[in-house]
PDB file of C-alpha atoms and ligand atoms in Angstrom:
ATOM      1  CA  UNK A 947     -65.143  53.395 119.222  1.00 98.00           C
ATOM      2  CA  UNK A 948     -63.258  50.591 118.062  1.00 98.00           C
ATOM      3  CA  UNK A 949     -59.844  49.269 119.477  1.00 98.00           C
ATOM      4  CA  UNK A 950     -57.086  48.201 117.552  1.00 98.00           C
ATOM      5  CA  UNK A 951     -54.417  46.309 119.591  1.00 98.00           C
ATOM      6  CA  UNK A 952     -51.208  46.840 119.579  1.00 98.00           C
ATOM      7  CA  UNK A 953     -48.808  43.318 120.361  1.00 98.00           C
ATOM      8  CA  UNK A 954     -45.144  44.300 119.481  1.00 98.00           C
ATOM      9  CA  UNK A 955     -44.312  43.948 123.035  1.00 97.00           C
ATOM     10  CA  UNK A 956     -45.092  40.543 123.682  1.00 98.00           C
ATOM     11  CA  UNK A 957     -42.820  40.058 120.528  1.00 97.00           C
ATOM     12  CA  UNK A 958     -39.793  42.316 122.503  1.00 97.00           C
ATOM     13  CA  UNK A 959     -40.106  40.566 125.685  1.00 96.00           C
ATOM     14  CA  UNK A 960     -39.394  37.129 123.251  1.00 96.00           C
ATOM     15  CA  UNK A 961     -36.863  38.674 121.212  1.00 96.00           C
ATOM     16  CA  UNK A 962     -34.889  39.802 124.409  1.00 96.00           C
ATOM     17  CA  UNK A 963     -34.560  36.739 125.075  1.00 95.00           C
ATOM     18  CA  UNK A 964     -34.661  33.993 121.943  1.00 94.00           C
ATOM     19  CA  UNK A 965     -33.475  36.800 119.142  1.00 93.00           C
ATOM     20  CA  UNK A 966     -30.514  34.708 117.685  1.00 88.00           C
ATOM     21  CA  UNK A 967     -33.010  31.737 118.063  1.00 88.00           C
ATOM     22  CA  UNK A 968     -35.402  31.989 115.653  1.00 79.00           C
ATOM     23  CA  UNK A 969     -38.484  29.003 115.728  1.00 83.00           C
ATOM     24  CA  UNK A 970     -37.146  28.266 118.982  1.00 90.00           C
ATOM     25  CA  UNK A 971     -39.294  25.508 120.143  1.00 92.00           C
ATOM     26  CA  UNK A 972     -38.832  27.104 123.785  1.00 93.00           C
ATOM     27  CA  UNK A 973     -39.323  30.221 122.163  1.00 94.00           C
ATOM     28  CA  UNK A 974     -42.153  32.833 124.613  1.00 95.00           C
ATOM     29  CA  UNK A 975     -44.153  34.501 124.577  1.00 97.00           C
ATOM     30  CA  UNK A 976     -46.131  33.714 121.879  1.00 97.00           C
ATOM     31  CA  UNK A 977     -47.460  36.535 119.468  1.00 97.00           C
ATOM     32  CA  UNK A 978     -50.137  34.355 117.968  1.00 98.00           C
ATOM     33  CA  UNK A 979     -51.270  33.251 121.394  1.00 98.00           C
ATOM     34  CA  UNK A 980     -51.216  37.208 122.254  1.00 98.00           C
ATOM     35  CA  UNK A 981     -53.356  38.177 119.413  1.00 98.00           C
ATOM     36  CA  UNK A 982     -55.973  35.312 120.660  1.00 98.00           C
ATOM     37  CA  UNK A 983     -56.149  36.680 123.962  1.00 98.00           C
ATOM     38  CA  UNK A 984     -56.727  40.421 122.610  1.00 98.00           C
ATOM     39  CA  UNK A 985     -59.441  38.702 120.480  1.00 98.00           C
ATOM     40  CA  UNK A 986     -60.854  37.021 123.791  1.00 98.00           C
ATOM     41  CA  UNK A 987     -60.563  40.268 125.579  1.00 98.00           C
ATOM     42  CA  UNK A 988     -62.790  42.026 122.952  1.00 98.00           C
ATOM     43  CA  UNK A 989     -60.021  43.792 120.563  1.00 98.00           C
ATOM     44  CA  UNK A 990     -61.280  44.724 116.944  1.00 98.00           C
ATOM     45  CA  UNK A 991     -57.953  44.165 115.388  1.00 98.00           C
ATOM     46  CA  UNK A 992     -54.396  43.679 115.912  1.00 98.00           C
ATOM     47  CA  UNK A 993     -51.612  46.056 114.922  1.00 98.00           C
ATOM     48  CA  UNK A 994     -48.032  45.376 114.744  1.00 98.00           C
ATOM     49  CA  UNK A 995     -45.188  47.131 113.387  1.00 97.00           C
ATOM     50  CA  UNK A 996     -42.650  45.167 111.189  1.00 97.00           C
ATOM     51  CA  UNK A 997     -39.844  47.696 111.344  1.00 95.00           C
ATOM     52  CA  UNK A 998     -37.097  47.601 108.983  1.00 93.00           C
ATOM     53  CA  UNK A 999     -34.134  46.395 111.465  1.00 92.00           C
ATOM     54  CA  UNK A1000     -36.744  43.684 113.037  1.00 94.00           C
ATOM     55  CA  UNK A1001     -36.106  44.200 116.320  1.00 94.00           C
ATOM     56  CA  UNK A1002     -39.828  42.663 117.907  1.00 95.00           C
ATOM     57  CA  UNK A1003     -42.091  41.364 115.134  1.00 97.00           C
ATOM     58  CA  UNK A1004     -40.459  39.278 112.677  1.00 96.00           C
ATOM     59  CA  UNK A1005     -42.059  38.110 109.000  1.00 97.00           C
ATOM     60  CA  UNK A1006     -42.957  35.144 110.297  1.00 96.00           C
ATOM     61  CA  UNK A1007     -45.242  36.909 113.126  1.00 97.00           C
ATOM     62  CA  UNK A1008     -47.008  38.884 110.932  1.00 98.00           C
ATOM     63  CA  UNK A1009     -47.900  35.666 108.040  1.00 98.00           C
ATOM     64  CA  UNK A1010     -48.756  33.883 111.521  1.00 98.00           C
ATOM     65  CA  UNK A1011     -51.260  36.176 112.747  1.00 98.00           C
ATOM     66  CA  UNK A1012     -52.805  37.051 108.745  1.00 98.00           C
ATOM     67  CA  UNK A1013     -52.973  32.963 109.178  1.00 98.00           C
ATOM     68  CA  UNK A1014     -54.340  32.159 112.221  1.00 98.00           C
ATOM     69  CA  UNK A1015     -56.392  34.956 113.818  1.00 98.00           C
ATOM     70  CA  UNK A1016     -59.816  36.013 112.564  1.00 98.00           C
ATOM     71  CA  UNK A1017     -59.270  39.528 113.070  1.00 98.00           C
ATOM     72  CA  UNK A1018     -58.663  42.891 110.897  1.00 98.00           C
ATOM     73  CA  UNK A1019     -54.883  43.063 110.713  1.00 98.00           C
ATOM     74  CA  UNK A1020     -53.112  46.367 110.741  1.00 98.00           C
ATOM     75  CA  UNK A1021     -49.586  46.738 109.356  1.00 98.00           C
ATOM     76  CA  UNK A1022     -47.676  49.338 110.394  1.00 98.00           C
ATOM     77  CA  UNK A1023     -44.821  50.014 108.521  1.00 97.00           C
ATOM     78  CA  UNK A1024     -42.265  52.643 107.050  1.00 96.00           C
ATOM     79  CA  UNK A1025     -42.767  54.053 103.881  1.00 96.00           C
ATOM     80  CA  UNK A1026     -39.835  51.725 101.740  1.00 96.00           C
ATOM     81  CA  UNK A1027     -39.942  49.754  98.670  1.00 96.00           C
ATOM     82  CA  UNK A1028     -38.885  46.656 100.801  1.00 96.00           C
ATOM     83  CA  UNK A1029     -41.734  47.077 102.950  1.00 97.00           C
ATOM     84  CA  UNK A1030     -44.267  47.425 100.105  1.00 98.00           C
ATOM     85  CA  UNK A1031     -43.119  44.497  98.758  1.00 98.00           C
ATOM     86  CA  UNK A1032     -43.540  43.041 102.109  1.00 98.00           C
ATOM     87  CA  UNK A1033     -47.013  44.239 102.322  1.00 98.00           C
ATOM     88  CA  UNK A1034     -48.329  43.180  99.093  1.00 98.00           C
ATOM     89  CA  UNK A1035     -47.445  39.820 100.284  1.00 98.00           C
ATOM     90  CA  UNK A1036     -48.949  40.044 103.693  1.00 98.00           C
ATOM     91  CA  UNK A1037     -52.389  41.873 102.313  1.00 98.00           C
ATOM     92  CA  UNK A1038     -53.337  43.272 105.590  1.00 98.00           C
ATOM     93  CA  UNK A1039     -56.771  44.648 106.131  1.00 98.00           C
ATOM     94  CA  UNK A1040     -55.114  47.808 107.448  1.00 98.00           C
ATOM     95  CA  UNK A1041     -51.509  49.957 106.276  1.00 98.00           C
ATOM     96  CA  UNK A1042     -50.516  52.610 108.654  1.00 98.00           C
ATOM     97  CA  UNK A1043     -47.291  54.199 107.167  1.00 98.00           C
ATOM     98  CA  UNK A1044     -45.039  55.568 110.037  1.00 97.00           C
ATOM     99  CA  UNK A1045     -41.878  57.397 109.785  1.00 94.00           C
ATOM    100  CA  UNK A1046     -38.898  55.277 111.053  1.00 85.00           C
ATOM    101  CA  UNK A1047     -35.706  55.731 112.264  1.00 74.00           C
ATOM    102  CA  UNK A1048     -33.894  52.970 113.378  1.00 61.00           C
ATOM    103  CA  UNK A1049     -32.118  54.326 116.266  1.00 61.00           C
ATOM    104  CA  UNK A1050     -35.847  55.487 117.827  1.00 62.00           C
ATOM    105  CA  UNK A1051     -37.299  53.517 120.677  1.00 62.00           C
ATOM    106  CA  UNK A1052     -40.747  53.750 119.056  1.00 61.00           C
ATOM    107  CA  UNK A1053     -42.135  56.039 116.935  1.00 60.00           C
ATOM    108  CA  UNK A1054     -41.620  59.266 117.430  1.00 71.00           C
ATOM    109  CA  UNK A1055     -43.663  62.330 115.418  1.00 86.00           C
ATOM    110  CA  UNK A1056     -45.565  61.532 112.445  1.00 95.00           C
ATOM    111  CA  UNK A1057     -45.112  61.456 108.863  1.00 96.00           C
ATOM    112  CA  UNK A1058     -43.651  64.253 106.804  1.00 95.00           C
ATOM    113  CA  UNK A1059     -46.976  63.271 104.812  1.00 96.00           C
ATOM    114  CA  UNK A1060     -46.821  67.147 102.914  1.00 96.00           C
ATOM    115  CA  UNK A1061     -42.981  66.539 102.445  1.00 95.00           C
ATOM    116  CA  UNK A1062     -43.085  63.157 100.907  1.00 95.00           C
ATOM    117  CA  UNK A1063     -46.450  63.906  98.847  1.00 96.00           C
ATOM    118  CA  UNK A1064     -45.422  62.141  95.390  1.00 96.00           C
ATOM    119  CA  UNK A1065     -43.913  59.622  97.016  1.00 96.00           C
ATOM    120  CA  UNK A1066     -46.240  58.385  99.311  1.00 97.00           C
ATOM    121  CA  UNK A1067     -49.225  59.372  96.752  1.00 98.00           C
ATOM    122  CA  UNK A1068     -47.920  56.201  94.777  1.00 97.00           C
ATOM    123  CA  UNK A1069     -47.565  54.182  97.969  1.00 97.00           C
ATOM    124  CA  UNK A1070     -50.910  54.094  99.054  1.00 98.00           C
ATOM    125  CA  UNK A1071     -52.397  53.734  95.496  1.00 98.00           C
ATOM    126  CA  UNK A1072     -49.807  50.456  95.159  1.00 98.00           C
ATOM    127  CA  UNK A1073     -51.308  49.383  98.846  1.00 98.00           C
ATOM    128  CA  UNK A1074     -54.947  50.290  97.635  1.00 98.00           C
ATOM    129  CA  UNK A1075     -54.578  48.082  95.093  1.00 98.00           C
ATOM    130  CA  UNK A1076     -52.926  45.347  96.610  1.00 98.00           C
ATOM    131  CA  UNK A1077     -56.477  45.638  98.883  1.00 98.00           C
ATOM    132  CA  UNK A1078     -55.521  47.137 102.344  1.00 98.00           C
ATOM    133  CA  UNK A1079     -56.743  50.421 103.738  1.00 98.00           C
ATOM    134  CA  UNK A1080     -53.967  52.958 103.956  1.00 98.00           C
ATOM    135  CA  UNK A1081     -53.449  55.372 107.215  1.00 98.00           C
ATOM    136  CA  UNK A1082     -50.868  57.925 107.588  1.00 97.00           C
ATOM    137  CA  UNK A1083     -49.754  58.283 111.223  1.00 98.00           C
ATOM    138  CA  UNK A1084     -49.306  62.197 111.179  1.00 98.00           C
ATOM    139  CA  UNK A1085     -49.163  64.698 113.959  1.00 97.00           C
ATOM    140  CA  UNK A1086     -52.089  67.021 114.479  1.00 98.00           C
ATOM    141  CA  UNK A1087     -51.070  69.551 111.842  1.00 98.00           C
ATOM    142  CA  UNK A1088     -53.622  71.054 109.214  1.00 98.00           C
ATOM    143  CA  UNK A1089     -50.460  70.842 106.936  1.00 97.00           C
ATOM    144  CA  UNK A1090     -50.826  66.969 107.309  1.00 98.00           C
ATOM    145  CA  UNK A1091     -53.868  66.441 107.515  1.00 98.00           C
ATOM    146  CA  UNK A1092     -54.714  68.722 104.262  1.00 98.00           C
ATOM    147  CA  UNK A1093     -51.547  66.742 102.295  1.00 98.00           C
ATOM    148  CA  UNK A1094     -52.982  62.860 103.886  1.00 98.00           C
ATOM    149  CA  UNK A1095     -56.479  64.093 101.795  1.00 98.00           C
ATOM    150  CA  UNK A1096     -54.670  65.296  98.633  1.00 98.00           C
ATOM    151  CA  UNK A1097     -52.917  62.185  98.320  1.00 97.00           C
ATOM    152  CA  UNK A1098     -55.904  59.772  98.438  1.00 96.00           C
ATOM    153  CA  UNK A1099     -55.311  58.169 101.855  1.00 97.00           C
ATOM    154  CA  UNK A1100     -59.134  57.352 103.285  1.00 98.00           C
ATOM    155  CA  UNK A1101     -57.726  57.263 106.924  1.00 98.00           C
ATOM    156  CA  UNK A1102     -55.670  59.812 109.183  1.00 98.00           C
ATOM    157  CA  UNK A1103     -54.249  58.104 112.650  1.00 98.00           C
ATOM    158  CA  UNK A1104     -52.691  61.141 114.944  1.00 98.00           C
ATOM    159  CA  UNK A1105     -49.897  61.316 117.245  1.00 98.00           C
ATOM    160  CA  UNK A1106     -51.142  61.048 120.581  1.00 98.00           C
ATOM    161  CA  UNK A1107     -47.487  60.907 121.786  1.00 97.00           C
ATOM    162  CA  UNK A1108     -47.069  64.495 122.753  1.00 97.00           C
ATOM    163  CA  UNK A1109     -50.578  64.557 124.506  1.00 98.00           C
ATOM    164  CA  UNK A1110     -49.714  61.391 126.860  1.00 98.00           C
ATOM    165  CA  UNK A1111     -46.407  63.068 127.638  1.00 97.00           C
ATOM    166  CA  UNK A1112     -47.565  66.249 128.534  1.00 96.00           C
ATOM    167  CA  UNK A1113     -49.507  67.682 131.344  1.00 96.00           C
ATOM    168  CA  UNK A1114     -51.305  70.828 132.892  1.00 97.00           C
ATOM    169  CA  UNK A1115     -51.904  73.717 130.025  1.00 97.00           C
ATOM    170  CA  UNK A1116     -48.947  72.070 127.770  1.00 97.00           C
ATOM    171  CA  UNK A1117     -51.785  68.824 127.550  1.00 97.00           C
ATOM    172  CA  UNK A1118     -54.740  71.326 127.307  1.00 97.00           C
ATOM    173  CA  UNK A1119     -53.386  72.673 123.735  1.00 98.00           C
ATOM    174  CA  UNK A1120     -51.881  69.322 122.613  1.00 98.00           C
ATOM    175  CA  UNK A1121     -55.502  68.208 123.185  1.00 98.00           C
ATOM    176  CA  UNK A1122     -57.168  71.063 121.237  1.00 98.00           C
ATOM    177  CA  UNK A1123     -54.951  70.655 118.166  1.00 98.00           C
ATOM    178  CA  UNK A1124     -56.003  67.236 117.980  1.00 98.00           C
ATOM    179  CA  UNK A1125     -59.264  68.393 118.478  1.00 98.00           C
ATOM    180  CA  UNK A1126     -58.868  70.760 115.350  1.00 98.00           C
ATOM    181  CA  UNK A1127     -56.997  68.492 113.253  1.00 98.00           C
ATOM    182  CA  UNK A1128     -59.601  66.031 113.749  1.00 98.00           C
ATOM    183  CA  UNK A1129     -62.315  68.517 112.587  1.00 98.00           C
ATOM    184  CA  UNK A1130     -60.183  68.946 109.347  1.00 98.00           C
ATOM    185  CA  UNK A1131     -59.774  65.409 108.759  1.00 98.00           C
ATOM    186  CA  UNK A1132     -63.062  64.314 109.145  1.00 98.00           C
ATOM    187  CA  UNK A1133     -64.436  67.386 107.139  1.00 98.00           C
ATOM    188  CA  UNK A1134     -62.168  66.231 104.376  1.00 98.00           C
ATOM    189  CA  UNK A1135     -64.090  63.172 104.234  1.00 98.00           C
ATOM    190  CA  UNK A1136     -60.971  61.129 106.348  1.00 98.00           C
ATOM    191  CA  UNK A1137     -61.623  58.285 108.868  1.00 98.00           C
ATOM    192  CA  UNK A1138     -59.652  59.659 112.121  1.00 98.00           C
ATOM    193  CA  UNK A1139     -58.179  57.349 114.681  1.00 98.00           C
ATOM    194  CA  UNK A1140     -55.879  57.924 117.105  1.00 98.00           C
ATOM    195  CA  UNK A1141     -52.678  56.319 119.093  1.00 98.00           C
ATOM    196  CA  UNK A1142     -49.806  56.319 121.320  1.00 97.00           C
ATOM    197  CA  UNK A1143     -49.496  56.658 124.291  1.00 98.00           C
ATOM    198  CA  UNK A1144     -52.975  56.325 124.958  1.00 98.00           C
ATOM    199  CA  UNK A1145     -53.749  55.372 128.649  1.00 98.00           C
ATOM    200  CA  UNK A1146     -56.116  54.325 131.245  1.00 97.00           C
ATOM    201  CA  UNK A1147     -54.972  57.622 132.974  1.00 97.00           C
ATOM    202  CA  UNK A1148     -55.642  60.056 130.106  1.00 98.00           C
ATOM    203  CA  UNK A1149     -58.354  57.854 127.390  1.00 98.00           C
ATOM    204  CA  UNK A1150     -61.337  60.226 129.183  1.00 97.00           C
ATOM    205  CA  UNK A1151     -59.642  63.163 127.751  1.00 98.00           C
ATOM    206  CA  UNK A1152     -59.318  62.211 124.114  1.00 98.00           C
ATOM    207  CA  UNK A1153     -63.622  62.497 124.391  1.00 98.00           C
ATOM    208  CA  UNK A1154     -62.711  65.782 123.658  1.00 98.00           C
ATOM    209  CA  UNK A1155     -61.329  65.175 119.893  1.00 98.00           C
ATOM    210  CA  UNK A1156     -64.269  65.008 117.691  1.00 98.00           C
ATOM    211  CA  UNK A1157     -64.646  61.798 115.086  1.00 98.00           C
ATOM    212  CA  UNK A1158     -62.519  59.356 116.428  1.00 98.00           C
ATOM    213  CA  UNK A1159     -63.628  55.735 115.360  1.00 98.00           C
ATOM    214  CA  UNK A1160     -60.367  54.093 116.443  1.00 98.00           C
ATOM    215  CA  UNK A1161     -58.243  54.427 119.270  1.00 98.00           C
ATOM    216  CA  UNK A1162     -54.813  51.963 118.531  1.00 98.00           C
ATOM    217  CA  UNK A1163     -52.837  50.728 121.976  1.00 98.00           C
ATOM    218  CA  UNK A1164     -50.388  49.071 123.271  1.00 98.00           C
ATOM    219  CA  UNK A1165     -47.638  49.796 125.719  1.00 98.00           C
ATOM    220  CA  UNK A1166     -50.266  50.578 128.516  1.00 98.00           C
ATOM    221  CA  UNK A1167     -51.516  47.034 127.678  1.00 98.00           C
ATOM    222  CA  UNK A1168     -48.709  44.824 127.992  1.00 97.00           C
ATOM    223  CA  UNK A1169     -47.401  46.821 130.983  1.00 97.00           C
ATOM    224  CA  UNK A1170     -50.351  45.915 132.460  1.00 97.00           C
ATOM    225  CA  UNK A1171     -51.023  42.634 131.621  1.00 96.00           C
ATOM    226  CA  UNK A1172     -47.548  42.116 133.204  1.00 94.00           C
ATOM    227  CA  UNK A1173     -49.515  42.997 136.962  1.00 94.00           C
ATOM    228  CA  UNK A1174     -52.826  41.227 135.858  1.00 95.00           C
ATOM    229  CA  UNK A1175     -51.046  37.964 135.046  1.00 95.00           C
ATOM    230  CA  UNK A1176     -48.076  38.022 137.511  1.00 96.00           C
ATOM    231  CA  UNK A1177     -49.403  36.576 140.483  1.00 97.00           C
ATOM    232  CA  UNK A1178     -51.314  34.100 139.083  1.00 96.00           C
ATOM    233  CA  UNK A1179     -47.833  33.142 136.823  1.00 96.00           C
ATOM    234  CA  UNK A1180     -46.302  33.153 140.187  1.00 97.00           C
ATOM    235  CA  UNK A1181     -49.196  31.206 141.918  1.00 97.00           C
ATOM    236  CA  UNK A1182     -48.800  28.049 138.954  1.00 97.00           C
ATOM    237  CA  UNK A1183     -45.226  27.484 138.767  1.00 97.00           C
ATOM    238  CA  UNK A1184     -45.364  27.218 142.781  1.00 97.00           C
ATOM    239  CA  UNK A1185     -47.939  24.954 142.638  1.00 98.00           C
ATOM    240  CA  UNK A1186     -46.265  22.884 140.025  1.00 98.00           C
ATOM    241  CA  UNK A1187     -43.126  22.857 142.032  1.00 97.00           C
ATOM    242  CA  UNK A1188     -45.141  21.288 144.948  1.00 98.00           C
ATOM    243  CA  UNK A1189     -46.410  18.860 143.067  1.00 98.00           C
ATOM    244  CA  UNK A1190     -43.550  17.249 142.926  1.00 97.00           C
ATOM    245  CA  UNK A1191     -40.941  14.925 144.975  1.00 97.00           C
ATOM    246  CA  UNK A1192     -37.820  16.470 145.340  1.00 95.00           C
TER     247      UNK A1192
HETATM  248  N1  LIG B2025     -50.064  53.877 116.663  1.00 86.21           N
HETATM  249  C1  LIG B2025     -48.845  53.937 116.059  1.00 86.21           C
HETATM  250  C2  LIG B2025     -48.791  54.391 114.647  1.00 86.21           C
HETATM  251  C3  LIG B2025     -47.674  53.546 116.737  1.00 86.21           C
HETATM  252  O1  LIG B2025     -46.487  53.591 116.124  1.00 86.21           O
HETATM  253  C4  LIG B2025     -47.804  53.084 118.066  1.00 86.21           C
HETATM  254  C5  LIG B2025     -46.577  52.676 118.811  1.00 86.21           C
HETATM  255  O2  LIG B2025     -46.027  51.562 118.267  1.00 86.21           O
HETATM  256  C6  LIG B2025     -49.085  53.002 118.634  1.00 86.21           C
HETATM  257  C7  LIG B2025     -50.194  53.433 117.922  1.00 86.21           C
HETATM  258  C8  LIG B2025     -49.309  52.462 120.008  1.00 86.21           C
HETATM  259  O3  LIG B2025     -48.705  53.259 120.940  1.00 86.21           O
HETATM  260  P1  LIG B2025     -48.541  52.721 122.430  1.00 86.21           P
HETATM  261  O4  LIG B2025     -47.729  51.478 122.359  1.00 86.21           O
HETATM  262  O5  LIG B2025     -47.867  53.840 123.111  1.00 86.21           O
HETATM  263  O6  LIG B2025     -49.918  52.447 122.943  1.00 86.21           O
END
C-alpha cells in the first residue's frame, strides 16, 4: 500500500499568517521543507491541491516541490481550462481532478464524473498527453466508477469523507459501498486509491475495501505533527532564550 502525502496544511498555517506577503523571507512554514520531511518519514509522493482562489498552495509551491523533491508529485486540481493550462506546465507525475467550490472548506463529494463525461473525457486525454496519470476523485457510486472507465481515466481515488465522518451501522454501509465500488473499479481494469479523512482511528477498517494500492492523507498528519513537534518547538526556543544575557 503506498502513501501519498497530503501538505496543503503546512501551506494554510503560512498563508494565515504571511498571505499578503508573498516570498516573505520570514515566511513559515516551509512547504518544500514539509515535503522533505514526508520523504524522510517514508511518504511515496506528495499531493497538494492548487485550488482556483489559492487559498494554501500557491504556483510557486507546486514548481518548488516538481523542482526540488525527488518524489511522484500529485496535482490535485478542479476540472478548468486555467488549471489545465496550469498543469501542462507543472507536468506532475499524478492529476487527481476534484470538484471545487470555492466557498467549501475542503473537498466535499466527488466528481460528477457521469455528468461531466465529454468534458472531462478531453481533460484527461489533454493531461495524458501532457504525461501525468489522471485520477478522478469520485464517491463510491457504480455510476462513477462505470463513467471514470468509459472516459479513459487509468485511476479511480474514492471519497473516504463520508466513511471517516460516520460511525456505528451508518460507517458499516459507507464501508461496504466502497468495498463494492472498489470491486467495480478494479474489475474495470482501474487503479483504486483512496482518501480523506483517512485516520489512525479508522485506516484498519479500510482493509476491508478490496484493491486499494494508495491511501492519500493529510489532515490527520499535520494535526498530528502539531503534538509530535510541539514540545520539542517549545523545548528549543527556551533553550535559546537561556542562552542568552538579558
Ligand atoms: N484526497 C483528495 C482528493 C482530497 O481532496 C483530500 C483533501 O484535500 C485528501 C485526499 C486528503 O484528505 P485529508 O486531508 O482529510 O486526509
Amino acid at each position: 500500500m503506498l502513501l501519498g502525502v497530503n501538505i496543503d496544511h503546512v501551506a494554510t498555517l503560512r498563508q494565515a499568517r504571511y498571505a499578503g506577503m508573498p516570498g516573505a523571507h520570514n515566511a513559515e512554514p516551509s512547504v518544500t521543507a514539509a515535503a522533505r520531511a514526508a520523504l524522510e518519514g517514508g511518504a511515496d509522493s506528495i499531493t497538494l491541491h492548487v485550488r482556483e482562489d489559492r487559498r494554501h498552495m500557491q504556483d510557486a509551491d507546486a514548481q518548488a516541490v516538481r523542482r526540488e523533491i525527488p518524489l511522484p508529485l500529485n496535482l490535485e486540481m478542479g476540472a478548468t481550462p486555467a488549471m489545465l493550462d496550469f498543469a501542462l506546465r507543472l507536468r506532475p507525475d499524478y492529476v487527481c481532478l476534484v470538484p471545487e467550490r470555492r466557498q467549501e472548506v475542503t473537498t466535499e463529494g466527488g466528481l460528477d464524473v457521469a455528468g461531466r463525461a465529454e468534458e472531462l473525457r478531453t481533460l484527461v486525454a489533454a493531461l495524458t498527453a501532457g504525461g501525468s496519470r489522471v485520477s478522478m476523485f469520485i464517491d463510491p457510486e457504480e455510476e462513477q466508477v462505470r463513467a471514470a472507465a468509459a472516459i479513459g481515466a487509468p485511476m479511480v481515488e474514492l471519497h473516504t469523507g463520508r466513511f471517516s465522518n460516520t460511525l456505528g451501522d451508518e460507517r458499516r454501509a459507507e464501508t461496504a459501498r466502497l468495498a463494492t465500488a472498489a470491486q467495480l473499479a478494479h474489475n474495470l481494469g482501474l487503479e483504486v486509491h483512496a482518501g480523506h479523512g483517512i485516520q489512525l482511528s479508522n485506516l484498519a477498517e479500510l482493509t476491508a475495501v478490496p484493491h486499494l494500492t494508495e491511501l492519500n492523507i493529510g489532515h490527520t498528519l499535520i494535526a498530528r505533527a502539531v503534538f509530535t513537534g510541539l514540545t520539542a518547538a517549545v523545548r528549543e526556543m527556551k533553550e535559546a532564550i537561556a542562552s542568552l544575557s538579558w
